[in-house]
Structures are given as structure tokens and as C-alpha cells.
Tab-separated table of C-alpha atoms and ligand atoms in Angstrom:
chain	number	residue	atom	x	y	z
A	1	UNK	CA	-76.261	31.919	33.168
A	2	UNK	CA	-73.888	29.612	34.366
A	3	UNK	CA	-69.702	28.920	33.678
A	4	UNK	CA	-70.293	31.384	30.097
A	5	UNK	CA	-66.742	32.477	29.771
A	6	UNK	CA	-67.683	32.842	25.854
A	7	UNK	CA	-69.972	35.497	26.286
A	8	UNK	CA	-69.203	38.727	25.075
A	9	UNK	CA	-69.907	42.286	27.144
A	10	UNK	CA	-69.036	45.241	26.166
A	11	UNK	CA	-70.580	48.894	24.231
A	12	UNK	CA	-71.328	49.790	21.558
A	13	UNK	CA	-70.508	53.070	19.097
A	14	UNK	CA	-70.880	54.055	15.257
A	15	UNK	CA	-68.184	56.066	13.517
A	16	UNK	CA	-70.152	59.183	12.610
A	17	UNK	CA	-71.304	59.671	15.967
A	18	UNK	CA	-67.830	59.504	17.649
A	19	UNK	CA	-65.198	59.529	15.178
A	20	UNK	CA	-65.157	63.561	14.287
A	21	UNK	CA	-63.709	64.868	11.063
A	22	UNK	CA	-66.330	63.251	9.041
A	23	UNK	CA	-68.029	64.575	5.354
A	24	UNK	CA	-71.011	62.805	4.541
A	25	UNK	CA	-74.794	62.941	3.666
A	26	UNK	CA	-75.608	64.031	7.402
A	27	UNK	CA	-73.245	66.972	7.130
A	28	UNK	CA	-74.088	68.223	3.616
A	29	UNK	CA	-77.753	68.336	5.315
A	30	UNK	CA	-76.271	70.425	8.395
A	31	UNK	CA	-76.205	67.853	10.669
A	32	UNK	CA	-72.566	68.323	11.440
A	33	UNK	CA	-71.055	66.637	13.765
A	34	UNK	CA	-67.986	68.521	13.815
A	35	UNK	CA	-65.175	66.856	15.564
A	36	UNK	CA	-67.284	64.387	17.331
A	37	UNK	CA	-65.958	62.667	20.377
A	38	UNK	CA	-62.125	62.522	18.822
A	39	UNK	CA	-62.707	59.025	18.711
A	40	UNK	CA	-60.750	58.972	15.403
A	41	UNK	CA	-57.561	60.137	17.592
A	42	UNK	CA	-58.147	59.234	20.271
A	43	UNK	CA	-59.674	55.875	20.135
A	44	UNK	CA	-56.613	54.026	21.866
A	45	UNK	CA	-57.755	55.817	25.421
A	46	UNK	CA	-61.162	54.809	24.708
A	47	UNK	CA	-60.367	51.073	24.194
A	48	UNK	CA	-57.885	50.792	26.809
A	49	UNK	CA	-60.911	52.451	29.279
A	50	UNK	CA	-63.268	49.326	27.546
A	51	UNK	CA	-60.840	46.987	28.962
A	52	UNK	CA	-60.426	48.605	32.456
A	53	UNK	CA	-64.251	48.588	32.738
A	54	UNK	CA	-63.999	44.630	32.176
A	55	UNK	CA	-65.406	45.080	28.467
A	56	UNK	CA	-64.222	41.871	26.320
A	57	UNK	CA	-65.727	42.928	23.253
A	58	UNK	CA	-66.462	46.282	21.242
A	59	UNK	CA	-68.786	46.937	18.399
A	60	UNK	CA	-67.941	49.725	15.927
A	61	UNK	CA	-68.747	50.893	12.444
A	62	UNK	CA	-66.668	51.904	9.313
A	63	UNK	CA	-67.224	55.240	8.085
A	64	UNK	CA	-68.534	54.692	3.964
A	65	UNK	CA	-67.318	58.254	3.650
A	66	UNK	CA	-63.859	57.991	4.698
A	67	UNK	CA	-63.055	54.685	2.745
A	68	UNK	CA	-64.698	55.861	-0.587
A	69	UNK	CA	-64.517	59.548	-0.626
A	70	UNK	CA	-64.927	59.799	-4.523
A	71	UNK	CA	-67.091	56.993	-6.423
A	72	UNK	CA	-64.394	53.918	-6.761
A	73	UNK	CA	-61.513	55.379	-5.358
A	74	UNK	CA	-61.013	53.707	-2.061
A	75	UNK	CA	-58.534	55.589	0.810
A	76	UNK	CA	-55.740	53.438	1.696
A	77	UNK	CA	-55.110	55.822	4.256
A	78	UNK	CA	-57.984	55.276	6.293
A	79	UNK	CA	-58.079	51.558	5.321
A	80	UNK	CA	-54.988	51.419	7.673
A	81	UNK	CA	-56.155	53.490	9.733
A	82	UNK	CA	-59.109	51.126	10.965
A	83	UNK	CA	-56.592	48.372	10.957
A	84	UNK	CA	-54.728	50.010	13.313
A	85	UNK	CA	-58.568	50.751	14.995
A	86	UNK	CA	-58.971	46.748	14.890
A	87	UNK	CA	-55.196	46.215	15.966
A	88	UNK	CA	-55.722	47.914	18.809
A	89	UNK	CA	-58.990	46.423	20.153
A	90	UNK	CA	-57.521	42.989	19.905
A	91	UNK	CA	-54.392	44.217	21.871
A	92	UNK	CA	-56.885	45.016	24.456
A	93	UNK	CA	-58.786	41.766	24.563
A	94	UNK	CA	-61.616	43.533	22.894
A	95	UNK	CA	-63.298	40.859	19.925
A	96	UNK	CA	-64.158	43.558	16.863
A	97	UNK	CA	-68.116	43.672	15.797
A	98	UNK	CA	-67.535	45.429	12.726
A	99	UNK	CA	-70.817	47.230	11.502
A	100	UNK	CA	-70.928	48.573	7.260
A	101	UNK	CA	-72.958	50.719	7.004
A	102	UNK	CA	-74.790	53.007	10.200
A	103	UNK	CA	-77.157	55.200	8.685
A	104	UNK	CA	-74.582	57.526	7.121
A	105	UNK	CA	-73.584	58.055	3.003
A	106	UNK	CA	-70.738	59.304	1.372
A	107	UNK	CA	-72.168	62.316	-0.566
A	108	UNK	CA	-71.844	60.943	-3.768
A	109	UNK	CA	-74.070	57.817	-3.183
A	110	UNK	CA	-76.480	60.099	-1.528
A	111	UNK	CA	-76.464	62.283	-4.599
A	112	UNK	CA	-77.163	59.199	-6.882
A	113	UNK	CA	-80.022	58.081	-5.084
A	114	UNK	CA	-78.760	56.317	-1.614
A	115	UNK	CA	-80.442	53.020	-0.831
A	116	UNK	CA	-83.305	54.342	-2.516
A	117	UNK	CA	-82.133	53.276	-6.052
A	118	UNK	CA	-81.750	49.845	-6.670
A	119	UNK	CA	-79.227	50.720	-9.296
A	120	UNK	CA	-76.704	51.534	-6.399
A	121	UNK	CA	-76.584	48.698	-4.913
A	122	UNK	CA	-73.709	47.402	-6.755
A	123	UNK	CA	-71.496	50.071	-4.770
A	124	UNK	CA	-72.651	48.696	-1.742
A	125	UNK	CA	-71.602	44.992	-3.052
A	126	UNK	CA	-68.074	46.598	-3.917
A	127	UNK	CA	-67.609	48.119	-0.498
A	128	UNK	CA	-68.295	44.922	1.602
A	129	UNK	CA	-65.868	43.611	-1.252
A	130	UNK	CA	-63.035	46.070	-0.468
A	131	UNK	CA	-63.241	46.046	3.408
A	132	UNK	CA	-63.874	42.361	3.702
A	133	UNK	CA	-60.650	41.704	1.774
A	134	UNK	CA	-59.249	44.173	3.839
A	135	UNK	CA	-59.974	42.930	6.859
A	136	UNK	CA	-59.989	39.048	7.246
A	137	UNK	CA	-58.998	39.236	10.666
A	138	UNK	CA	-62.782	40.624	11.344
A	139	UNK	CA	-65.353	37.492	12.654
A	140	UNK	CA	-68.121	39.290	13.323
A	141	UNK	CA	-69.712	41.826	10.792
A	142	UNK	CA	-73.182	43.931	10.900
A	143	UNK	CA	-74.049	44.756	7.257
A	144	UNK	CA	-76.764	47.063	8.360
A	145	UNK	CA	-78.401	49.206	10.870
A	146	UNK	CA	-81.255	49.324	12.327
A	147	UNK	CA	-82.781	49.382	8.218
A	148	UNK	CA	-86.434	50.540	9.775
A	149	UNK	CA	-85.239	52.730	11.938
A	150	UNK	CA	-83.379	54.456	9.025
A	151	UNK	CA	-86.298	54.108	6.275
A	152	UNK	CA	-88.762	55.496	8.532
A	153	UNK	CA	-86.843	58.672	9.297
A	154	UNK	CA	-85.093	59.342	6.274
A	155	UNK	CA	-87.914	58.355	3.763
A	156	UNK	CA	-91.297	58.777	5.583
A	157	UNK	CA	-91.019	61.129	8.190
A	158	UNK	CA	-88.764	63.326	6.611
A	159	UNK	CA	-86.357	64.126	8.974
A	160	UNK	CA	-82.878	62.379	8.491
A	161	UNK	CA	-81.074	62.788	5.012
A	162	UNK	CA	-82.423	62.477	2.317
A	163	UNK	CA	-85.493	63.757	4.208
A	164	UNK	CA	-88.370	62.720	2.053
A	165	UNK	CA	-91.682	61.968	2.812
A	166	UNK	CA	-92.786	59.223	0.547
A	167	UNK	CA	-94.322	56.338	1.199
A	168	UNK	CA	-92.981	54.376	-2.063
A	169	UNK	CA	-89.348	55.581	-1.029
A	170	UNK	CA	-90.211	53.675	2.054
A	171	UNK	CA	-90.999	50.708	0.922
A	172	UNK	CA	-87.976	50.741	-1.681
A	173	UNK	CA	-85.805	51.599	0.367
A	174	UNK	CA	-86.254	48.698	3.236
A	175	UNK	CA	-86.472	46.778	0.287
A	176	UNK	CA	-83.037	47.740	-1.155
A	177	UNK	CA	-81.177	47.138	2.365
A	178	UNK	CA	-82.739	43.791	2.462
A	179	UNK	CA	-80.807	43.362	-0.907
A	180	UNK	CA	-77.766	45.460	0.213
A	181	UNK	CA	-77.575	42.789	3.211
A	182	UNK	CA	-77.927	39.682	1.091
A	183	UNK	CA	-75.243	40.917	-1.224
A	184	UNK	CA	-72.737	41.345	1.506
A	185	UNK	CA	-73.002	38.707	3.388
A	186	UNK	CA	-72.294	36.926	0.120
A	187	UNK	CA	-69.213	38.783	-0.283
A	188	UNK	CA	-68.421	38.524	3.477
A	189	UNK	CA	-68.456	34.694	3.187
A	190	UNK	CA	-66.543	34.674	-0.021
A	191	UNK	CA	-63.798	36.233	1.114
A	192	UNK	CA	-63.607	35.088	4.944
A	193	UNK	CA	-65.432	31.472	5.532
A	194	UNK	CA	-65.378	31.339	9.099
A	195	UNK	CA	-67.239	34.943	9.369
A	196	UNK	CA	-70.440	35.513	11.140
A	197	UNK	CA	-72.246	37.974	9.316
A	198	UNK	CA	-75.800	39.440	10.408
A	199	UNK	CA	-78.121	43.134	10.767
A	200	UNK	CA	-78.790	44.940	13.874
A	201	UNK	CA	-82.434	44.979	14.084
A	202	UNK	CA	-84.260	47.882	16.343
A	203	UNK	CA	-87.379	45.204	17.642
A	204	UNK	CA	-89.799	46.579	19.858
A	205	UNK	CA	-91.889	44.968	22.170
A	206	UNK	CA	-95.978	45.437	21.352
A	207	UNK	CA	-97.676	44.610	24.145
A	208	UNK	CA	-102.033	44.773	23.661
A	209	UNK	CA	-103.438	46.451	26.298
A	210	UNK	CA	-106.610	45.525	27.804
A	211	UNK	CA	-108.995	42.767	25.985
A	212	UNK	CA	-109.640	45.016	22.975
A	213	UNK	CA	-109.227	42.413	20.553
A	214	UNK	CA	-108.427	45.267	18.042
A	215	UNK	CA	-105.093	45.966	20.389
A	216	UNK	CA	-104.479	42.552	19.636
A	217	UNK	CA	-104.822	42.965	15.915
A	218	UNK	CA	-102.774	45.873	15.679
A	219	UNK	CA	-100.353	44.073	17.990
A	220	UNK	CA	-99.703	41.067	15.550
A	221	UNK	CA	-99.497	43.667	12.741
A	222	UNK	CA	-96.840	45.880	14.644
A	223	UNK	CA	-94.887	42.640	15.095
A	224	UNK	CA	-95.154	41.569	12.295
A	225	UNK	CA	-94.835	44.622	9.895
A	226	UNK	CA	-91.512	46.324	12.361
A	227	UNK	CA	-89.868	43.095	14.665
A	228	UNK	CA	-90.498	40.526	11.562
A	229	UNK	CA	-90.863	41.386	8.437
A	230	UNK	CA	-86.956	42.526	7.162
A	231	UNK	CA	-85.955	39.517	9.180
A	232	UNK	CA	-87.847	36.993	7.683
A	233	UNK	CA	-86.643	38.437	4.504
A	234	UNK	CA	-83.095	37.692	5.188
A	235	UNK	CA	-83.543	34.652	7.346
A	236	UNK	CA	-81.048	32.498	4.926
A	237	UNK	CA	-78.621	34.927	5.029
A	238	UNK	CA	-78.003	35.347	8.813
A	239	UNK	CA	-75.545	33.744	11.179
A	240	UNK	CA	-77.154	35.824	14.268
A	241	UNK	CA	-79.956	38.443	14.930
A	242	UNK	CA	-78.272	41.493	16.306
A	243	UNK	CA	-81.155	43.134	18.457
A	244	UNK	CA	-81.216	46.685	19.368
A	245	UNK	CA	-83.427	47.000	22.024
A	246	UNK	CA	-84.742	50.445	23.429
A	247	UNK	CA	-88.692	50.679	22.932
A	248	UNK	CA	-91.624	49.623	24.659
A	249	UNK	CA	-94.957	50.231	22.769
A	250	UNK	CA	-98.124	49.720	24.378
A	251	UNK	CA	-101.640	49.245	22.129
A	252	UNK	CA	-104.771	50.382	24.446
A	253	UNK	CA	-107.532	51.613	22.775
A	254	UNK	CA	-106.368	50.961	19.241
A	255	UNK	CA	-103.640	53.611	19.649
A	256	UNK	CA	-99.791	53.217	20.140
A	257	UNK	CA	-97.627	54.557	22.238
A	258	UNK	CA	-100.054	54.418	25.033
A	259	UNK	CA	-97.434	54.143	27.802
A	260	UNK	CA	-97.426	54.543	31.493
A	261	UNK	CA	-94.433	56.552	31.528
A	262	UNK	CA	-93.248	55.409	34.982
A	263	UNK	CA	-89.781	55.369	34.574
A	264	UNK	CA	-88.518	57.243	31.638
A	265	UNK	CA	-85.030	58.241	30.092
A	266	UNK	CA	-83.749	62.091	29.630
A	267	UNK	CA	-85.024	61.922	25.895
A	268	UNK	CA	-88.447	60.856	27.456
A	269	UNK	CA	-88.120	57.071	26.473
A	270	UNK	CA	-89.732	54.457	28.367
A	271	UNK	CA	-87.873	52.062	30.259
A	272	UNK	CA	-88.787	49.059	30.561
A	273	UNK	CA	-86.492	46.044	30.724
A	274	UNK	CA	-89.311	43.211	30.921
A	275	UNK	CA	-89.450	44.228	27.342
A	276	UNK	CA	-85.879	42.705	26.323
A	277	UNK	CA	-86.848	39.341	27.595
A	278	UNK	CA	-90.441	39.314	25.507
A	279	UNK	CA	-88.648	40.341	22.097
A	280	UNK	CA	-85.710	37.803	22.894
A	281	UNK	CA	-87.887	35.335	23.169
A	282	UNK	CA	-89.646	35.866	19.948
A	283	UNK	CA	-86.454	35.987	18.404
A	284	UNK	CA	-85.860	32.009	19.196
A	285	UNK	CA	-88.110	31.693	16.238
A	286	UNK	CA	-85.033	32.406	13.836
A	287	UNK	CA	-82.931	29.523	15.200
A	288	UNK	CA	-79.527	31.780	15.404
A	289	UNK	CA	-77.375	33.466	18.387
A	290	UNK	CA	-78.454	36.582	19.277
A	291	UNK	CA	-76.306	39.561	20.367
A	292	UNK	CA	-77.294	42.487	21.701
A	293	UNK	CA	-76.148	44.724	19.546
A	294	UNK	CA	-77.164	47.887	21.623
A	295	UNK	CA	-78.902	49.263	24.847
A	296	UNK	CA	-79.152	51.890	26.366
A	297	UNK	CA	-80.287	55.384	27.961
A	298	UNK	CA	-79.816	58.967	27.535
A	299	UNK	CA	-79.204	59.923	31.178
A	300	UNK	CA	-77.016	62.966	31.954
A	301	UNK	CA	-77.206	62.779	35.028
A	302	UNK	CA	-76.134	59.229	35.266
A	303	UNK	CA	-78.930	58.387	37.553
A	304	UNK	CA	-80.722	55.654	36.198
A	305	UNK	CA	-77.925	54.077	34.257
A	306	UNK	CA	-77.250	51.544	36.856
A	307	UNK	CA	-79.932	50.247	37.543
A	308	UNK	CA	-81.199	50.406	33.911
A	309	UNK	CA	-78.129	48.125	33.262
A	310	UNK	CA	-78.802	45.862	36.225
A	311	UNK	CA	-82.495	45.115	35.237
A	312	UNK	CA	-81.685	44.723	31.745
A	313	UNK	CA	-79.241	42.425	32.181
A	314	UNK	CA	-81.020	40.045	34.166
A	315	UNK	CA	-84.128	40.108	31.745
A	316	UNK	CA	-81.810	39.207	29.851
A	317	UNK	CA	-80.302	36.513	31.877
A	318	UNK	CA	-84.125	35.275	32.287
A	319	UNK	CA	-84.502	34.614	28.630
A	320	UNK	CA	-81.182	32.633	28.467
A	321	UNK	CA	-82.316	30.385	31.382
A	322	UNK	CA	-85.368	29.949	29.459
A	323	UNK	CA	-83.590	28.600	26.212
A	324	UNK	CA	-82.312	31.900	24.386
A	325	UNK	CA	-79.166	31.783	22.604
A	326	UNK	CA	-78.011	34.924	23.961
A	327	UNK	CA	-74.318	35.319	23.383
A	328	UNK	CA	-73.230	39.132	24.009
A	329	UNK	CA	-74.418	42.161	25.244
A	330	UNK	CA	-73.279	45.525	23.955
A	331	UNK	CA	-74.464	48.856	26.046
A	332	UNK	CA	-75.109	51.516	23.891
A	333	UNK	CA	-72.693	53.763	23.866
A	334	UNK	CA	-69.144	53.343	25.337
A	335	UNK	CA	-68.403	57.261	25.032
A	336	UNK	CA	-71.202	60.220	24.649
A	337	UNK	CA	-71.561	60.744	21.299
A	338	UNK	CA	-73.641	62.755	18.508
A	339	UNK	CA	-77.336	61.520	18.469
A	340	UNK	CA	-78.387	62.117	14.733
A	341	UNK	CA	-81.064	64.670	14.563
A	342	UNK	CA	-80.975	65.094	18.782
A	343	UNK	CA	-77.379	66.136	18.185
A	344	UNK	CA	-74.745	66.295	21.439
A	345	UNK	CA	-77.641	67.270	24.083
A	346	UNK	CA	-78.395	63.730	24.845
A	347	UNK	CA	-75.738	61.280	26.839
A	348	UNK	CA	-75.608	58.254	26.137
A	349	UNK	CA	-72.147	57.038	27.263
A	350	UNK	CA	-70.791	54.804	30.095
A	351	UNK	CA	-67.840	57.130	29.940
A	352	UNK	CA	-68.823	60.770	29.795
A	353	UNK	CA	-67.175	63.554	27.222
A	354	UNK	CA	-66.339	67.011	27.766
A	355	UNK	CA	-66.765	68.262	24.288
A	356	UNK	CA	-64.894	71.122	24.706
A	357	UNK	CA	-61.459	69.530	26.429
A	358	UNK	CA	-62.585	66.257	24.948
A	359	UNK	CA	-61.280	64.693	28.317
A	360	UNK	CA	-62.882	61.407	29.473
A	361	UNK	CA	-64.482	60.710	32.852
A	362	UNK	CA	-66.025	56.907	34.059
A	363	UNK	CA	-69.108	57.214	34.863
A	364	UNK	CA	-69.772	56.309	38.511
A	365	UNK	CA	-72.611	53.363	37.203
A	366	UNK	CA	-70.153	51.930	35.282
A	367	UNK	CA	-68.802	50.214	38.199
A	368	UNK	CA	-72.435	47.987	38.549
A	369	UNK	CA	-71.873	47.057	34.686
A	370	UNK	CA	-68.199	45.829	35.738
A	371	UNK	CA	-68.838	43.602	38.679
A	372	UNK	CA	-72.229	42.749	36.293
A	373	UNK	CA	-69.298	41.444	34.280
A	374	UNK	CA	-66.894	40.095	36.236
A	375	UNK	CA	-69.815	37.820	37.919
A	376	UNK	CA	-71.141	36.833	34.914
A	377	UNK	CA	-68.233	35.306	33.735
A	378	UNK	CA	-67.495	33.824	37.175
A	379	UNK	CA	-71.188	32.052	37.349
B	1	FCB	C1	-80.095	53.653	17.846
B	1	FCB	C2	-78.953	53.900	16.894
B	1	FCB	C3	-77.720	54.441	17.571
B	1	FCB	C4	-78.028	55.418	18.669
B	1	FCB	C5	-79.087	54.874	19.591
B	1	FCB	C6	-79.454	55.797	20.729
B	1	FCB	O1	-81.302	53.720	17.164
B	1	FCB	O2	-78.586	52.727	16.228
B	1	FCB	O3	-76.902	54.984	16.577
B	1	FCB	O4	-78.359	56.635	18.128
B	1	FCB	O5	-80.242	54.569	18.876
């Protein structure tokens, strides 16, 4: 990775999970989040930390909830308020990656259906509308995250809101964010031309096994049913695959999940960098930049964070030598933060949180991440 001045480090949050003072779908179900990480007060500290740690860039998301409390009436309030967010990461030399829509619904589109109902996607349209008018000074936008992720555990296995088990709601509901994409990035482009609009995808890397050919069969299927399939749905509607990497899967025997285990996070995760590099490099296939749009551990202790960071990156680095367009990398998370159904136990943040003083401590890895930095810009 030589002279790449444009590329773009930094971490990664989303607004439920840090913001605090939030009403939506998760806590109707009673996954509150409470107050969160403060981020929503106190996210000048945590930028001005980003840019200390050598961070040039910062993705966030925009919390549906806050904008569009009631059905069609939009909060100017907190319209400002994230241009004052935006404001601020630009005074701090921090480029915005602005994500829509992270998992969480105000309650009244949750109530009509969520992204199960095709009829609703029309409120999705008129959101992108509304913030992408309000915000032309955003570039880069994620419409959606991690939409497999979210169908699987909020439609099939029952455990996110709305917590259903059906396979049809499944299907429809991937589907519908397929849709929900196309329609913003639309609406994105209308209203800013120069904007580079795309999803954050959660791709794993299959790997087969042993010469089973039936690991090899369910291998292609994996790839092609999880890494692929939205993608190649929404290929003409992409300016860059955002790639969320954090899973290896291994196929012996015709099962999955038959890892080794060698090296593992504190939520029992595998790690396993080579991993980035493979799914990268299966990602050429789309012809776009990619960003990492998040990686990442749950590590308390902050043990393994280093050198998760160090081997990650340079996987990484070993796909762009080979002919990746990799263009950013965004650790997942800048600050701990509330992990969905896992809720504050696991820490994922290069800066940790005390939850009850909410003060803010640098992690002692985070030092490896910023000479990472600084020497990736310099070669
Ligand atoms: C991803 C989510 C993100 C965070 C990390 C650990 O699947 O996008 O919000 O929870 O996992």
C-alpha cells in the first residue's frame, strides 16, 4: 500500500448503540438501551479523541426514531442536531459515512409492519428524501445494514424485534431492503450528484473443509445464498460494497461452524484475519471500491485488540497489493457501546466507557492502530 494519502481509517458506531435517550422498536421490546454511551452529548469528546488517535474518517448512523418520531412529522430539532454531529466531524478532519437505517424502527413503522410490508416502503423513500435534502454536505451514505444479519434475527430466529420466526417474513423482508436500498440511492443521487451511496454487507468467509465434495457444495451455496445474493440484487445501484467483516465459517463434514477455535474473541467469535483477504477478494467481482465498513472484537480485557488490528490490517493490505480497491477501513466500534440482544456486557470499543461516570479512557492497543495509521499514510 504505497503513497495512499486518500485512504480513509477510522471506527465505526450506530446511533442506537451509543447515542442514549433513544425510543424505538428495540426499546418497546425491552431492549433498552437507556442512556447509552452519551454519545448524543457528548459526541464532541468522542470525535476530538477520533482525531487524536489519527482517525481521518468516522462512520455513524441517523437515528429513524429521533427524526420521525410520529408518522410524517419530521424533528427539526434533531435534524440540527446531527448537523451540528456532521459539523463537528468535519472540524476534526473526520470525512462523515452516514449510515440510514441500522437495524432500529421508530415504533410506528414497526407497528405497521417494518420492512416486512412492502407497503412501507414509501416511508423509507421519504426519509432518505428528508435527510438527503438535509444534508448535502454528506458524500458518503450506507442505506442499510448488514440486511441478513437483520432478517435472520429479527424474522427467522426470533430474537431481535419484531421477533418472528417465519420463514416467508424472511424472505420478504431481505427482499423489501433490497427495494428500500434501490429507492434511496435514487433519492440520494437526486438530490446530491456527486454522492456515493452503497449497503454494509456482513460477508463471511466459507471455507470447505477437507475433500468432501459436499463441503464444497454447501460452500458455493453459503456464498452464494449470504456473501452474494442481496448484492447481486443491487449491483446497479452501488457506488461501493461496504463489507463488515467478523466471521469465519468452516464446512467439514457437511456441517457449519466447524471451527478450530484457536484464537477466539470474549463473545466466543473466531478470529481469523486470513478471512478478510478471501472475502475481499471475491468482492473484486462487483467492480466498485470497497470500504470496510466495520471490524472488530469484543475484548474487555483489551488483550487481543492489537494484534487483531495488526493482522487484519495487513490481510487487508495483501488484498490491495493483489488488485483490491480497498479504500477505508473502519474498526468497529470507536466507543463501547450497547450490543443488541448481548446488551453492555460485551466491549467493543477502541476507547473504553465507564457506564456509570460515562468517562472515557484510550485503550492502551489503540496506540498500534495509530502508528498502523500514521505509516500507512506515510508508505
Ligand atoms: C455488527 C453490527 C454492529 C455491531 C457489531 C459487533 O453485526 O453491525 O452494530 O453490533 O456487529
Amino acid at each position: 500500500m504505497k503513497n495512499d494519502n486518500n485512504f480513509f481509517w477510522g471506527a465505526a458506531t450506530s446511533a442506537y448503540q451509543v447515542e442514549g435517550g433513544i425510543k424505538n422498536d428495540w426499546s418497546a421490546a425491552g431492549f433498552d438501551a437507556g442512556e447509552a454511551s452519551d454519545h448524543h452529548n457528548r459526541f464532541k469528546e468522542d470525535f476530538d479523541l477520533a482525531k487524536k488517535l489519527g482517525h481521518n474518517a468516522h462512520r455513524l448512523s441517523i437515528e429513524w426514531a429521533r427524526v420521525e418520531p410520529e408518522e410524517g412529522k419530521f424533528d427539526i430539532k434533531e435534524i440540527e442536531h446531527y448537523k451540528k454531529v456532521f459539523a463537528s466531524l468535519r472540524e476534526n478532519g473526520l470525512e462523515p459515512f452516514v449510515t440510514l437505517w441500522h437495524f432500529t424502527n421508530p415504533i410506528w413503522f414497526s407497528k405497521l409492519g417494518g420492512f416486512e410490508n412492502k407497503e412501507n416502503l414509501k416511508y423509507f423513500e421519504r426519509y432518505s428524501e428528508v435527510l438527503s435534502r438535509s444534508f448535502p454536505e454528506i458524500k458518503y451514505w450506507v442505506t442499510i445494514n448488514e440486511p441478513m444479519i437483520y432478517a435472520m434475527n429479527a424474522y427467522l430466529r426470533g430474537l431481535w424485534p419484531p421477533q418472528k420466526r417465519s420463514f416467508l417474513g424472511y424472505l420478504g423482508a431481505i427482499r423489501n431492503l433490497a427495494k428500500a436500498h434501490k429507492l434511496a440511492y435514487k433519492i440520494i443521487h437526486s438530490n446530491i450528484s456527486s454522492a456515493q451511496v452503497g449497503v454494509a454487507k456482513n460477508n463471511t468467509y466459507f471455507e470447505a473443509a477437507g475433500y468432501n465434495p459436499w463441503n464444497f457444495l454447501l460452500k458455493w451455496g453459503a456464498d452464494w445464498w449470504w456473501n452474494k445474493r442481496f448484492l447481486n440484487k443491487i449491483r446497479n445501484y452501488q457506488d461501493f460494497v461496504g463489507f463488515n467483516y467478523y466471521f469465519h465459517n468452516r464446512i467439514k463434514g457437511f456441517k457449519f461452524n466447524q471451527n478450530e477455535n484457536r484464537n477466539v474473541s470474549d463473545l466466543g467469535w473466531e478470529i481469523y484475519p486470513e478471512g478478510l483477504c478471501r472475502v475481499l477478494k471475491d468482492l473484486r467481482k462487483y467492480n466498485k471500491p470497497i470500504y470496510i465498513t466495520e471490524n472488530g472484537l469484543a475484548d474487555a480485557k483489551d488483550e487481543k485488540r492489537a494484534q487483531f488490528i495488526k493482522e487484519h490490517v495487513a490481510w487487508m493490505k495483501k488484498a490491495k497489493d493483489e488488485g483490491v480497491d480497498v479504500r477505508g477501513y473502519l474498526h468497529w466500534s470507536l466507543i463501547d457501546n450497547f450490543e443488541w440482544d448481548k446488551g453492555f456486557g460485551p466491549r467493543f470499543g477502541l476507547i473504553e466507557v465507564d457506564y456509570k461516570t460515562m468517562e472515557r479512557k484510550v485503550r492502551r492497543s489503540v496506540v498500534v492502530y495509530r502508528d498502523i495509521i500514521e505509516s500507512g499514510i506515510r508508505n
